[in-house]
Amino acid sequence: SSDGIALRFPDCVHGKYAQDKLFFKILTAPSQHKNYVVEDELIYLKSHGERVICIPDVFIGSRKLREILISHAHSILAHLGARKTSVYLRDQVWW
């Protein structure tokens, strides 16, 4: 289920960046991408003194990881709608 995957976050991201063109470039040459930091095999975007985890465009099972995260965030927020879900995710993740 998507909830099981979301609960193992960010473990489900480990090893997936190589499948995403942008994040593969960052992973292989992090010093050339000053807005990103690689730590414990995870990529983070640095923004306004904060770091948010980068989400590669990959499948987990038959669903896109980004779709799973959107669905999970929507559930966490008690189905408050697309705008509030988007704002919530923007503070937590980046893609």
Short mmCIF file of C-alpha atoms in Angstrom, two decimals:
data_model
loop_
_atom_site.label_atom_id
_atom_site.label_comp_id
_atom_site.label_asym_id
_atom_site.label_seq_id
_atom_site.Cartn_x
_atom_site.Cartn_y
_atom_site.Cartn_z
CA SER A 1 0.00 0.00 0.00
CA SER A 2 1.13 3.58 -0.46
CA ASP A 3 0.89 4.16 3.31
CA GLY A 4 3.46 1.44 3.95
CA ILE A 5 5.83 3.06 1.48
CA ALA A 6 5.30 6.53 2.90
CA LEU A 7 6.02 5.28 6.40
CA ARG A 8 9.45 4.08 5.24
CA PHE A 9 10.28 7.52 3.93
CA PRO A 10 13.03 8.56 3.23
CA ASP A 11 14.39 5.00 2.98
CA CYS A 12 12.40 4.53 -0.24
CA VAL A 13 14.48 7.32 -1.85
CA HIS A 14 17.88 5.69 -1.22
CA GLY A 15 19.47 4.45 -4.43
CA LYS A 16 16.79 6.03 -6.65
CA TYR A 17 18.55 9.27 -7.66
CA ALA A 18 20.51 7.52 -10.41
CA GLN A 19 17.18 6.95 -12.23
CA ASP A 20 16.45 10.70 -12.40
CA LYS A 21 18.46 12.76 -14.93
CA LEU A 22 18.70 15.94 -12.85
CA PHE A 23 19.46 14.30 -9.54
CA PHE A 24 21.95 11.90 -11.11
CA LYS A 25 23.99 14.93 -12.24
CA ILE A 26 23.88 16.40 -8.74
CA LEU A 27 24.78 13.09 -7.13
CA THR A 28 27.81 12.55 -9.36
CA ALA A 29 29.15 16.13 -9.07
CA PRO A 30 27.69 17.76 -5.95
CA SER A 31 30.37 20.48 -5.83
CA GLN A 32 29.06 21.84 -9.15
CA HIS A 33 25.56 22.32 -7.72
CA LYS A 34 25.84 24.86 -4.91
CA ASN A 35 22.12 24.90 -4.04
CA TYR A 36 22.17 21.21 -3.15
CA VAL A 37 23.82 19.12 -0.48
CA VAL A 38 24.29 15.34 -0.54
CA GLU A 39 24.22 13.68 2.87
CA ASP A 40 23.76 9.99 3.71
CA GLU A 41 23.03 9.26 0.02
CA LEU A 42 20.13 11.74 0.04
CA ILE A 43 19.99 15.03 -1.88
CA TYR A 44 18.65 18.18 -0.24
CA LEU A 45 17.86 21.58 -1.73
CA LYS A 46 19.17 24.46 0.37
CA SER A 47 16.64 27.28 0.50
CA HIS A 48 16.43 30.26 2.86
CA GLY A 49 18.64 28.57 5.46
CA GLU A 50 16.54 25.41 5.41
CA ARG A 51 17.00 22.07 3.68
CA VAL A 52 14.27 20.05 1.99
CA ILE A 53 14.72 16.55 0.65
CA CYS A 54 14.71 16.14 -3.12
CA ILE A 55 12.33 13.57 -4.56
CA PRO A 56 13.44 11.79 -7.74
CA ASP A 57 10.97 11.09 -10.53
CA VAL A 58 10.81 7.32 -10.02
CA PHE A 59 8.35 4.50 -9.54
CA ILE A 60 7.89 2.60 -6.30
CA GLY A 61 6.07 -0.50 -7.39
CA SER A 62 3.44 0.61 -9.90
CA ARG A 63 3.10 4.21 -8.66
CA LYS A 64 5.29 7.28 -8.97
CA LEU A 65 6.94 8.20 -5.69
CA ARG A 66 5.79 11.83 -6.08
CA GLU A 67 2.18 10.68 -6.53
CA ILE A 68 2.43 8.56 -3.38
CA LEU A 69 3.77 11.53 -1.40
CA ILE A 70 1.03 13.85 -2.67
CA SER A 71 -1.62 11.28 -1.73
CA HIS A 72 -0.09 10.74 1.70
CA ALA A 73 0.19 14.49 2.40
CA HIS A 74 -3.42 14.97 1.32
CA SER A 75 -4.48 12.30 3.83
CA ILE A 76 -2.33 13.78 6.63
CA LEU A 77 -4.02 17.14 6.10
CA ALA A 78 -7.48 15.56 6.36
CA HIS A 79 -8.21 16.15 2.68
CA LEU A 80 -8.05 19.96 2.88
CA GLY A 81 -7.55 20.41 -0.85
CA ALA A 82 -4.89 20.78 -3.51
CA ARG A 83 -3.62 24.23 -2.51
CA LYS A 84 -3.02 23.38 1.16
CA THR A 85 -1.47 20.05 0.19
CA SER A 86 0.88 21.86 -2.21
CA VAL A 87 1.90 24.41 0.42
CA TYR A 88 2.53 21.63 2.96
CA LEU A 89 4.65 19.61 0.52
CA ARG A 90 6.64 22.69 -0.55
CA ASP A 91 7.91 22.98 3.04
CA GLN A 92 8.86 19.30 3.20
CA VAL A 93 10.11 18.15 -0.23
CA TRP A 94 11.30 19.46 -3.60
CA TRP A 95 11.13 18.21 -7.18
#
